[in-house]
Amino acid sequence: VAVGNRARTRGEHETCRTPGCGRPTQRSAGQGLSELYCKAHVEFHRRHGSYWHPSLRAAELQPYRKAARRWLRAHRSDELLASVAESLGRMMAGAGEPSSAYDLRHELPAEKARVAIARLGKAGVPGIRLIEITMAVSARVNDLGPIGDHEFLKVQIAKASHRLASGTHRSTSGFPMRPKYPHSAGKVLRILGHCIWDVAAIVANANAVDEVIALAKPEAEKAAKVEEQRRANLALVTREIKRLERMGIGPASLERQRAQLKRQYGIK
Ligand SMILES: [Zn+2]
């Protein structure tokens, strides 16, 4: 009891630990349990697995996935690789029936993770693809330098795997529809990521990941430059929109302007 009281008093004036945030912690704002982070950063962490680093973009992972595929091709006669791929295949095949997104809303995280794994199996994802994802994400995360702990890695493995089975559906008219399954966050991502990583990392170990990083280097550097340019262009568009806003341009025109500027700078 004494410890609890002390923690509560100490929490009263504490601010969020995320660099540059400065908002009061959840506890001191009376908005939740966290004594270390604010409400916004607790939610960010739930979605991305890090308090400050956003999720990896598909384009950002692409050079690493290519490199991982090269690595896997070069090692295709390894018995260990074959048996790990088989284990992952069995895990997906043995996960049972995927239920509908509608049924899932009230399920526990472990059940949601089971369904996510079953859906990968239903989508025909081979075990080796999960090794490729684990290698690519591990390589990218390593390349980024220290980002918290294993949690970011596992959440990102889960998100990248999730995408294999839940891409945006296209309607018959060709317009993208809302994804059938909502974006996941929270515990299900941790469980799903851990299940895949736990098996795949037998092959996607530190040595293999270092080799994938080396293979990906030339293309990853090119991709990083493109990304840097994209961010710079995006900042430019944002500045220009703010300028127009200050001039009193209405929201509808602003949206048109924004779309046009984005097209002009090739930002999707
Ligand atoms: Zn914060």
PDB file of C-alpha atoms and ligand atoms in Angstrom:
ATOM      1  CA  VAL A   1       0.000   0.000   0.000  1.00  0.00           C
ATOM      2  CA  ALA A   2       2.803   2.404   0.930  1.00  0.00           C
ATOM      3  CA  VAL A   3       4.500   1.824  -2.435  1.00  0.00           C
ATOM      4  CA  GLY A   4       1.258   2.424  -4.301  1.00  0.00           C
ATOM      5  CA  ASN A   5       0.673   5.686  -2.470  1.00  0.00           C
ATOM      6  CA  ARG A   6       4.154   6.922  -3.096  1.00  0.00           C
ATOM      7  CA  ALA A   7       3.854   6.129  -6.796  1.00  0.00           C
ATOM      8  CA  ARG A   8       0.585   8.010  -6.993  1.00  0.00           C
ATOM      9  CA  THR A   9       1.941  11.128  -5.353  1.00  0.00           C
ATOM     10  CA  ARG A  10       5.075  11.065  -7.438  1.00  0.00           C
ATOM     11  CA  GLY A  11       2.982  10.642 -10.606  1.00  0.00           C
ATOM     12  CA  GLU A  12       1.100  13.872 -10.076  1.00  0.00           C
ATOM     13  CA  HIS A  13       3.484  16.224 -11.860  1.00  0.00           C
ATOM     14  CA  GLU A  14       5.298  13.781 -14.094  1.00  0.00           C
ATOM     15  CA  THR A  15       5.568  14.398 -17.820  1.00  0.00           C
ATOM     16  CA  CYS A  16       5.720  11.871 -20.668  1.00  0.00           C
ATOM     17  CA  ARG A  17       9.114  10.254 -21.271  1.00  0.00           C
ATOM     18  CA  THR A  18       8.892  10.438 -25.046  1.00  0.00           C
ATOM     19  CA  PRO A  19      11.504  12.993 -26.128  1.00  0.00           C
ATOM     20  CA  GLY A  20       9.950  16.312 -27.029  1.00  0.00           C
ATOM     21  CA  CYS A  21       6.455  15.432 -25.798  1.00  0.00           C
ATOM     22  CA  GLY A  22       6.036  17.266 -22.487  1.00  0.00           C
ATOM     23  CA  ARG A  23       2.399  16.214 -21.931  1.00  0.00           C
ATOM     24  CA  PRO A  24       1.479  14.907 -18.487  1.00  0.00           C
ATOM     25  CA  THR A  25       1.672  11.150 -17.996  1.00  0.00           C
ATOM     26  CA  GLN A  26      -1.581   9.207 -18.121  1.00  0.00           C
ATOM     27  CA  ARG A  27      -1.439   8.724 -14.374  1.00  0.00           C
ATOM     28  CA  SER A  28      -0.867  12.351 -13.500  1.00  0.00           C
ATOM     29  CA  ALA A  29      -3.557  13.477 -15.952  1.00  0.00           C
ATOM     30  CA  GLY A  30      -5.953  10.927 -14.457  1.00  0.00           C
ATOM     31  CA  GLN A  31      -6.376   9.322 -17.905  1.00  0.00           C
ATOM     32  CA  GLY A  32      -4.997   5.867 -17.277  1.00  0.00           C
ATOM     33  CA  LEU A  33      -2.365   3.750 -15.647  1.00  0.00           C
ATOM     34  CA  SER A  34       0.893   4.728 -17.254  1.00  0.00           C
ATOM     35  CA  GLU A  35       3.248   6.561 -14.943  1.00  0.00           C
ATOM     36  CA  LEU A  36       5.766   7.081 -17.734  1.00  0.00           C
ATOM     37  CA  TYR A  37       3.880   8.082 -20.860  1.00  0.00           C
ATOM     38  CA  CYS A  38       1.009  10.306 -21.939  1.00  0.00           C
ATOM     39  CA  LYS A  39      -2.265   8.986 -23.365  1.00  0.00           C
ATOM     40  CA  ALA A  40      -1.307   9.732 -26.995  1.00  0.00           C
ATOM     41  CA  HIS A  41       2.015   7.918 -26.709  1.00  0.00           C
ATOM     42  CA  VAL A  42       0.478   4.931 -24.952  1.00  0.00           C
ATOM     43  CA  GLU A  43      -1.897   4.614 -27.928  1.00  0.00           C
ATOM     44  CA  PHE A  44       0.992   5.111 -30.401  1.00  0.00           C
ATOM     45  CA  HIS A  45       2.902   2.314 -28.687  1.00  0.00           C
ATOM     46  CA  ARG A  46      -0.132   0.037 -28.820  1.00  0.00           C
ATOM     47  CA  ARG A  47      -0.268   0.464 -32.602  1.00  0.00           C
ATOM     48  CA  HIS A  48       3.428   0.523 -33.509  1.00  0.00           C
ATOM     49  CA  GLY A  49       5.327  -1.281 -30.745  1.00  0.00           C
ATOM     50  CA  SER A  50       7.462   1.785 -30.072  1.00  0.00           C
ATOM     51  CA  TYR A  51       6.717   5.014 -28.228  1.00  0.00           C
ATOM     52  CA  TRP A  52       8.241   7.149 -30.938  1.00  0.00           C
ATOM     53  CA  HIS A  53       9.179   5.180 -34.071  1.00  0.00           C
ATOM     54  CA  PRO A  54       6.357   4.786 -36.605  1.00  0.00           C
ATOM     55  CA  SER A  55       5.657   1.423 -38.253  1.00  0.00           C
ATOM     56  CA  LEU A  56       7.859   0.346 -41.134  1.00  0.00           C
ATOM     57  CA  ARG A  57       6.453   1.213 -44.535  1.00  0.00           C
ATOM     58  CA  ALA A  58       6.126  -1.514 -47.178  1.00  0.00           C
ATOM     59  CA  ALA A  59       8.385   0.471 -49.537  1.00  0.00           C
ATOM     60  CA  GLU A  60      10.982   0.845 -46.815  1.00  0.00           C
ATOM     61  CA  LEU A  61      11.013  -2.929 -46.272  1.00  0.00           C
ATOM     62  CA  GLN A  62      11.167  -3.787 -49.967  1.00  0.00           C
ATOM     63  CA  PRO A  63      14.986  -3.776 -50.406  1.00  0.00           C
ATOM     64  CA  TYR A  64      15.324  -5.966 -47.313  1.00  0.00           C
ATOM     65  CA  ARG A  65      12.677  -8.393 -48.520  1.00  0.00           C
ATOM     66  CA  LYS A  66      14.456  -8.703 -51.851  1.00  0.00           C
ATOM     67  CA  ALA A  67      17.755  -9.319 -50.056  1.00  0.00           C
ATOM     68  CA  ALA A  68      16.108 -11.893 -47.789  1.00  0.00           C
ATOM     69  CA  ARG A  69      14.709 -13.698 -50.841  1.00  0.00           C
ATOM     70  CA  ARG A  70      18.216 -13.780 -52.344  1.00  0.00           C
ATOM     71  CA  TRP A  71      19.596 -15.151 -49.097  1.00  0.00           C
ATOM     72  CA  LEU A  72      16.890 -17.803 -48.939  1.00  0.00           C
ATOM     73  CA  ARG A  73      17.502 -18.847 -52.556  1.00  0.00           C
ATOM     74  CA  ALA A  74      21.204 -19.190 -51.857  1.00  0.00           C
ATOM     75  CA  HIS A  75      20.440 -21.408 -48.848  1.00  0.00           C
ATOM     76  CA  ARG A  76      17.558 -23.401 -50.313  1.00  0.00           C
ATOM     77  CA  SER A  77      19.327 -26.731 -49.850  1.00  0.00           C
ATOM     78  CA  ASP A  78      19.816 -26.186 -46.098  1.00  0.00           C
ATOM     79  CA  GLU A  79      17.955 -28.846 -44.173  1.00  0.00           C
ATOM     80  CA  LEU A  80      17.354 -26.555 -41.192  1.00  0.00           C
ATOM     81  CA  LEU A  81      15.774 -23.936 -43.440  1.00  0.00           C
ATOM     82  CA  ALA A  82      13.466 -26.536 -44.965  1.00  0.00           C
ATOM     83  CA  SER A  83      12.370 -27.840 -41.584  1.00  0.00           C
ATOM     84  CA  VAL A  84      11.746 -24.374 -40.130  1.00  0.00           C
ATOM     85  CA  ALA A  85       9.678 -23.450 -43.198  1.00  0.00           C
ATOM     86  CA  GLU A  86       7.749 -26.661 -42.739  1.00  0.00           C
ATOM     87  CA  SER A  87       7.099 -25.929 -39.046  1.00  0.00           C
ATOM     88  CA  LEU A  88       5.695 -22.517 -39.957  1.00  0.00           C
ATOM     89  CA  GLY A  89       3.545 -24.136 -42.638  1.00  0.00           C
ATOM     90  CA  ARG A  90       2.219 -26.597 -40.088  1.00  0.00           C
ATOM     91  CA  MET A  91       1.546 -23.783 -37.633  1.00  0.00           C
ATOM     92  CA  MET A  92      -0.637 -22.010 -40.231  1.00  0.00           C
ATOM     93  CA  ALA A  93      -2.365 -25.175 -41.428  1.00  0.00           C
ATOM     94  CA  GLY A  94      -3.049 -26.256 -37.854  1.00  0.00           C
ATOM     95  CA  ALA A  95      -4.488 -22.929 -36.720  1.00  0.00           C
ATOM     96  CA  GLY A  96      -8.033 -23.938 -37.617  1.00  0.00           C
ATOM     97  CA  GLU A  97     -10.739 -21.931 -39.318  1.00  0.00           C
ATOM     98  CA  PRO A  98     -10.474 -18.167 -39.726  1.00  0.00           C
ATOM     99  CA  SER A  99     -13.691 -16.568 -38.495  1.00  0.00           C
ATOM    100  CA  SER A 100     -15.192 -13.462 -40.007  1.00  0.00           C
ATOM    101  CA  ALA A 101     -13.967  -9.993 -39.052  1.00  0.00           C
ATOM    102  CA  TYR A 102     -17.413  -9.311 -37.620  1.00  0.00           C
ATOM    103  CA  ASP A 103     -17.238 -12.235 -35.195  1.00  0.00           C
ATOM    104  CA  LEU A 104     -13.789 -11.236 -34.063  1.00  0.00           C
ATOM    105  CA  ARG A 105     -14.479  -7.933 -32.428  1.00  0.00           C
ATOM    106  CA  HIS A 106     -15.051  -9.295 -28.955  1.00  0.00           C
ATOM    107  CA  GLU A 107     -12.530 -12.119 -28.980  1.00  0.00           C
ATOM    108  CA  LEU A 108      -9.479 -12.291 -26.753  1.00  0.00           C
ATOM    109  CA  PRO A 109      -6.092 -11.343 -28.250  1.00  0.00           C
ATOM    110  CA  ALA A 110      -4.872 -14.962 -28.323  1.00  0.00           C
ATOM    111  CA  GLU A 111      -7.941 -15.969 -30.336  1.00  0.00           C
ATOM    112  CA  LYS A 112      -7.426 -13.017 -32.699  1.00  0.00           C
ATOM    113  CA  ALA A 113      -3.808 -14.097 -33.186  1.00  0.00           C
ATOM    114  CA  ARG A 114      -4.934 -17.660 -33.947  1.00  0.00           C
ATOM    115  CA  VAL A 115      -7.342 -16.319 -36.570  1.00  0.00           C
ATOM    116  CA  ALA A 116      -4.614 -14.134 -38.083  1.00  0.00           C
ATOM    117  CA  ILE A 117      -2.367 -17.199 -38.418  1.00  0.00           C
ATOM    118  CA  ALA A 118      -5.219 -19.273 -39.868  1.00  0.00           C
ATOM    119  CA  ARG A 119      -5.901 -16.541 -42.424  1.00  0.00           C
ATOM    120  CA  LEU A 120      -2.280 -16.628 -43.572  1.00  0.00           C
ATOM    121  CA  GLY A 121      -2.695 -20.353 -44.150  1.00  0.00           C
ATOM    122  CA  LYS A 122      -5.981 -19.845 -46.016  1.00  0.00           C
ATOM    123  CA  ALA A 123      -4.305 -17.205 -48.193  1.00  0.00           C
ATOM    124  CA  GLY A 124      -1.735 -19.828 -49.226  1.00  0.00           C
ATOM    125  CA  VAL A 125       1.227 -18.064 -47.626  1.00  0.00           C
ATOM    126  CA  PRO A 126       4.140 -20.514 -47.574  1.00  0.00           C
ATOM    127  CA  GLY A 127       6.231 -20.912 -44.425  1.00  0.00           C
ATOM    128  CA  ILE A 128       9.295 -19.560 -46.170  1.00  0.00           C
ATOM    129  CA  ARG A 129       7.506 -16.224 -46.714  1.00  0.00           C
ATOM    130  CA  LEU A 130       7.273 -15.769 -42.941  1.00  0.00           C
ATOM    131  CA  ILE A 131      11.017 -16.418 -42.688  1.00  0.00           C
ATOM    132  CA  GLU A 132      11.559 -13.806 -45.404  1.00  0.00           C
ATOM    133  CA  ILE A 133       9.447 -11.295 -43.458  1.00  0.00           C
ATOM    134  CA  THR A 134      11.231 -12.046 -40.180  1.00  0.00           C
ATOM    135  CA  MET A 135      14.622 -11.608 -41.864  1.00  0.00           C
ATOM    136  CA  ALA A 136      13.634  -8.422 -43.667  1.00  0.00           C
ATOM    137  CA  VAL A 137      12.081  -6.772 -40.604  1.00  0.00           C
ATOM    138  CA  SER A 138      14.982  -7.829 -38.366  1.00  0.00           C
ATOM    139  CA  ALA A 139      17.451  -6.418 -40.898  1.00  0.00           C
ATOM    140  CA  ARG A 140      15.579  -3.123 -41.206  1.00  0.00           C
ATOM    141  CA  VAL A 141      15.190  -2.747 -37.450  1.00  0.00           C
ATOM    142  CA  ASN A 142      18.893  -3.499 -36.956  1.00  0.00           C
ATOM    143  CA  ASP A 143      19.787  -0.947 -39.604  1.00  0.00           C
ATOM    144  CA  LEU A 144      17.712   1.715 -37.875  1.00  0.00           C
ATOM    145  CA  GLY A 145      19.785   1.406 -34.724  1.00  0.00           C
ATOM    146  CA  PRO A 146      18.440   1.084 -31.228  1.00  0.00           C
ATOM    147  CA  ILE A 147      14.618   1.330 -31.130  1.00  0.00           C
ATOM    148  CA  GLY A 148      13.504   0.288 -27.721  1.00  0.00           C
ATOM    149  CA  ASP A 149      13.329  -3.445 -27.337  1.00  0.00           C
ATOM    150  CA  HIS A 150      12.125  -6.594 -29.002  1.00  0.00           C
ATOM    151  CA  GLU A 151       8.588  -5.319 -28.930  1.00  0.00           C
ATOM    152  CA  PHE A 152       9.002  -3.091 -31.976  1.00  0.00           C
ATOM    153  CA  LEU A 153      10.565  -5.989 -33.888  1.00  0.00           C
ATOM    154  CA  LYS A 154       7.756  -8.388 -33.056  1.00  0.00           C
ATOM    155  CA  VAL A 155       4.968  -5.904 -33.725  1.00  0.00           C
ATOM    156  CA  GLN A 156       6.517  -5.061 -37.085  1.00  0.00           C
ATOM    157  CA  ILE A 157       6.883  -8.748 -38.007  1.00  0.00           C
ATOM    158  CA  ALA A 158       3.203  -9.163 -37.168  1.00  0.00           C
ATOM    159  CA  LYS A 159       2.164  -6.140 -39.228  1.00  0.00           C
ATOM    160  CA  ALA A 160       4.190  -7.175 -42.278  1.00  0.00           C
ATOM    161  CA  SER A 161       2.823 -10.742 -42.050  1.00  0.00           C
ATOM    162  CA  HIS A 162      -0.688  -9.442 -41.587  1.00  0.00           C
ATOM    163  CA  ARG A 163      -0.398  -7.558 -44.863  1.00  0.00           C
ATOM    164  CA  LEU A 164       0.201 -10.855 -46.702  1.00  0.00           C
ATOM    165  CA  ALA A 165      -3.408 -11.844 -46.052  1.00  0.00           C
ATOM    166  CA  SER A 166      -5.244  -8.549 -45.626  1.00  0.00           C
ATOM    167  CA  GLY A 167      -4.326  -6.254 -48.485  1.00  0.00           C
ATOM    168  CA  THR A 168      -6.934  -3.743 -49.556  1.00  0.00           C
ATOM    169  CA  HIS A 169      -9.617  -5.568 -51.476  1.00  0.00           C
ATOM    170  CA  ARG A 170     -10.576  -4.260 -54.872  1.00  0.00           C
ATOM    171  CA  SER A 171     -14.195  -4.122 -55.864  1.00  0.00           C
ATOM    172  CA  THR A 172     -15.249  -5.173 -59.341  1.00  0.00           C
ATOM    173  CA  SER A 173     -15.244  -1.521 -60.409  1.00  0.00           C
ATOM    174  CA  GLY A 174     -11.544  -1.378 -59.575  1.00  0.00           C
ATOM    175  CA  PHE A 175     -11.871   1.043 -56.669  1.00  0.00           C
ATOM    176  CA  PRO A 176     -10.089  -0.021 -53.518  1.00  0.00           C
ATOM    177  CA  MET A 177     -12.534  -0.878 -50.757  1.00  0.00           C
ATOM    178  CA  ARG A 178     -12.002  -0.671 -47.054  1.00  0.00           C
ATOM    179  CA  PRO A 179      -9.904  -3.623 -45.872  1.00  0.00           C
ATOM    180  CA  LYS A 180     -12.127  -6.413 -44.630  1.00  0.00           C
ATOM    181  CA  TYR A 181     -10.199  -6.744 -41.394  1.00  0.00           C
ATOM    182  CA  PRO A 182      -9.564  -3.641 -39.323  1.00  0.00           C
ATOM    183  CA  HIS A 183      -6.005  -2.555 -38.590  1.00  0.00           C
ATOM    184  CA  SER A 184      -4.917  -4.432 -35.561  1.00  0.00           C
ATOM    185  CA  ALA A 185      -3.214  -3.035 -32.522  1.00  0.00           C
ATOM    186  CA  GLY A 186      -2.393  -4.092 -29.033  1.00  0.00           C
ATOM    187  CA  LYS A 187      -1.802  -7.520 -27.665  1.00  0.00           C
ATOM    188  CA  VAL A 188      -2.785  -9.525 -30.752  1.00  0.00           C
ATOM    189  CA  LEU A 189       0.168  -8.028 -32.659  1.00  0.00           C
ATOM    190  CA  ARG A 190       2.559  -8.983 -29.872  1.00  0.00           C
ATOM    191  CA  ILE A 191       1.280 -12.565 -29.787  1.00  0.00           C
ATOM    192  CA  LEU A 192       1.212 -12.984 -33.570  1.00  0.00           C
ATOM    193  CA  GLY A 193       4.698 -11.472 -33.951  1.00  0.00           C
ATOM    194  CA  HIS A 194       6.077 -13.637 -31.198  1.00  0.00           C
ATOM    195  CA  CYS A 195       4.610 -16.864 -32.654  1.00  0.00           C
ATOM    196  CA  ILE A 196       6.228 -16.186 -36.045  1.00  0.00           C
ATOM    197  CA  TRP A 197       9.524 -14.860 -34.699  1.00  0.00           C
ATOM    198  CA  ASP A 198       9.879 -17.714 -32.211  1.00  0.00           C
ATOM    199  CA  VAL A 199      10.097 -20.245 -35.045  1.00  0.00           C
ATOM    200  CA  ALA A 200      11.491 -18.154 -37.911  1.00  0.00           C
ATOM    201  CA  ALA A 201      14.391 -16.702 -35.904  1.00  0.00           C
ATOM    202  CA  ILE A 202      15.967 -20.169 -35.763  1.00  0.00           C
ATOM    203  CA  VAL A 203      16.986 -19.443 -39.359  1.00  0.00           C
ATOM    204  CA  ALA A 204      16.680 -15.663 -39.280  1.00  0.00           C
ATOM    205  CA  ASN A 205      19.403 -15.473 -36.633  1.00  0.00           C
ATOM    206  CA  ALA A 206      21.933 -12.698 -36.050  1.00  0.00           C
ATOM    207  CA  ASN A 207      24.378 -14.011 -38.670  1.00  0.00           C
ATOM    208  CA  ALA A 208      21.763 -14.403 -41.366  1.00  0.00           C
ATOM    209  CA  VAL A 209      20.354 -10.962 -40.583  1.00  0.00           C
ATOM    210  CA  ASP A 210      23.828  -9.401 -40.910  1.00  0.00           C
ATOM    211  CA  GLU A 211      24.196 -11.044 -44.313  1.00  0.00           C
ATOM    212  CA  VAL A 212      20.788  -9.761 -45.399  1.00  0.00           C
ATOM    213  CA  ILE A 213      21.746  -6.241 -44.270  1.00  0.00           C
ATOM    214  CA  ALA A 214      24.894  -6.424 -46.402  1.00  0.00           C
ATOM    215  CA  LEU A 215      22.931  -7.718 -49.415  1.00  0.00           C
ATOM    216  CA  ALA A 216      20.301  -4.999 -49.033  1.00  0.00           C
ATOM    217  CA  LYS A 217      22.739  -2.141 -48.544  1.00  0.00           C
ATOM    218  CA  PRO A 218      23.009  -0.616 -52.037  1.00  0.00           C
ATOM    219  CA  GLU A 219      19.277  -0.639 -52.643  1.00  0.00           C
ATOM    220  CA  ALA A 220      18.390   0.340 -49.081  1.00  0.00           C
ATOM    221  CA  GLU A 221      20.593   3.432 -49.401  1.00  0.00           C
ATOM    222  CA  LYS A 222      18.847   4.388 -52.618  1.00  0.00           C
ATOM    223  CA  ALA A 223      15.446   3.825 -51.006  1.00  0.00           C
ATOM    224  CA  ALA A 224      16.491   5.939 -48.006  1.00  0.00           C
ATOM    225  CA  LYS A 225      17.327   8.851 -50.330  1.00  0.00           C
ATOM    226  CA  VAL A 226      13.956   8.539 -52.061  1.00  0.00           C
ATOM    227  CA  GLU A 227      12.232   8.472 -48.662  1.00  0.00           C
ATOM    228  CA  GLU A 228      14.187  11.525 -47.511  1.00  0.00           C
ATOM    229  CA  GLN A 229      13.068  13.379 -50.628  1.00  0.00           C
ATOM    230  CA  ARG A 230       9.469  12.267 -50.021  1.00  0.00           C
ATOM    231  CA  ARG A 231       9.544  13.609 -46.481  1.00  0.00           C
ATOM    232  CA  ALA A 232      11.093  16.876 -47.621  1.00  0.00           C
ATOM    233  CA  ASN A 233       8.404  17.268 -50.300  1.00  0.00           C
ATOM    234  CA  LEU A 234       5.692  16.441 -47.810  1.00  0.00           C
ATOM    235  CA  ALA A 235       7.020  19.089 -45.420  1.00  0.00           C
ATOM    236  CA  LEU A 236       7.008  21.554 -48.294  1.00  0.00           C
ATOM    237  CA  VAL A 237       3.376  20.767 -49.122  1.00  0.00           C
ATOM    238  CA  THR A 238       2.400  21.079 -45.447  1.00  0.00           C
ATOM    239  CA  ARG A 239       4.132  24.475 -45.196  1.00  0.00           C
ATOM    240  CA  GLU A 240       2.427  25.706 -48.357  1.00  0.00           C
ATOM    241  CA  ILE A 241      -1.000  24.547 -47.128  1.00  0.00           C
ATOM    242  CA  LYS A 242      -0.427  26.299 -43.787  1.00  0.00           C
ATOM    243  CA  ARG A 243       0.479  29.466 -45.677  1.00  0.00           C
ATOM    244  CA  LEU A 244      -2.722  29.260 -47.743  1.00  0.00           C
ATOM    245  CA  GLU A 245      -4.710  28.579 -44.581  1.00  0.00           C
ATOM    246  CA  ARG A 246      -3.349  31.733 -42.979  1.00  0.00           C
ATOM    247  CA  MET A 247      -4.490  33.624 -46.088  1.00  0.00           C
ATOM    248  CA  GLY A 248      -8.025  32.487 -45.267  1.00  0.00           C
ATOM    249  CA  ILE A 249      -8.521  29.890 -48.030  1.00  0.00           C
ATOM    250  CA  GLY A 250     -11.518  27.658 -47.229  1.00  0.00           C
ATOM    251  CA  PRO A 251     -11.257  23.962 -46.406  1.00  0.00           C
ATOM    252  CA  ALA A 252     -12.590  22.667 -49.746  1.00  0.00           C
ATOM    253  CA  SER A 253     -10.103  24.724 -51.770  1.00  0.00           C
ATOM    254  CA  LEU A 254      -7.363  23.761 -49.362  1.00  0.00           C
ATOM    255  CA  GLU A 255      -8.074  20.077 -49.981  1.00  0.00           C
ATOM    256  CA  ARG A 256      -7.959  20.648 -53.738  1.00  0.00           C
ATOM    257  CA  GLN A 257      -4.699  22.523 -53.387  1.00  0.00           C
ATOM    258  CA  ARG A 258      -3.251  19.812 -51.216  1.00  0.00           C
ATOM    259  CA  ALA A 259      -4.176  17.093 -53.728  1.00  0.00           C
ATOM    260  CA  GLN A 260      -2.710  19.126 -56.558  1.00  0.00           C
ATOM    261  CA  LEU A 261       0.536  19.827 -54.698  1.00  0.00           C
ATOM    262  CA  LYS A 262       0.864  16.186 -53.779  1.00  0.00           C
ATOM    263  CA  ARG A 263       0.437  15.195 -57.417  1.00  0.00           C
ATOM    264  CA  GLN A 264       2.958  17.817 -58.430  1.00  0.00           C
ATOM    265  CA  TYR A 265       5.547  16.420 -56.025  1.00  0.00           C
ATOM    266  CA  GLY A 266       4.679  12.802 -56.757  1.00  0.00           C
ATOM    267  CA  ILE A 267       3.516  12.061 -53.197  1.00  0.00           C
ATOM    268  CA  LYS A 268       0.990   9.280 -52.807  1.00  0.00           C
TER     269      LYS A 268
HETATM  270 ZN    ZN B   1       3.789  11.726 -24.819  1.00  0.00          ZN
END
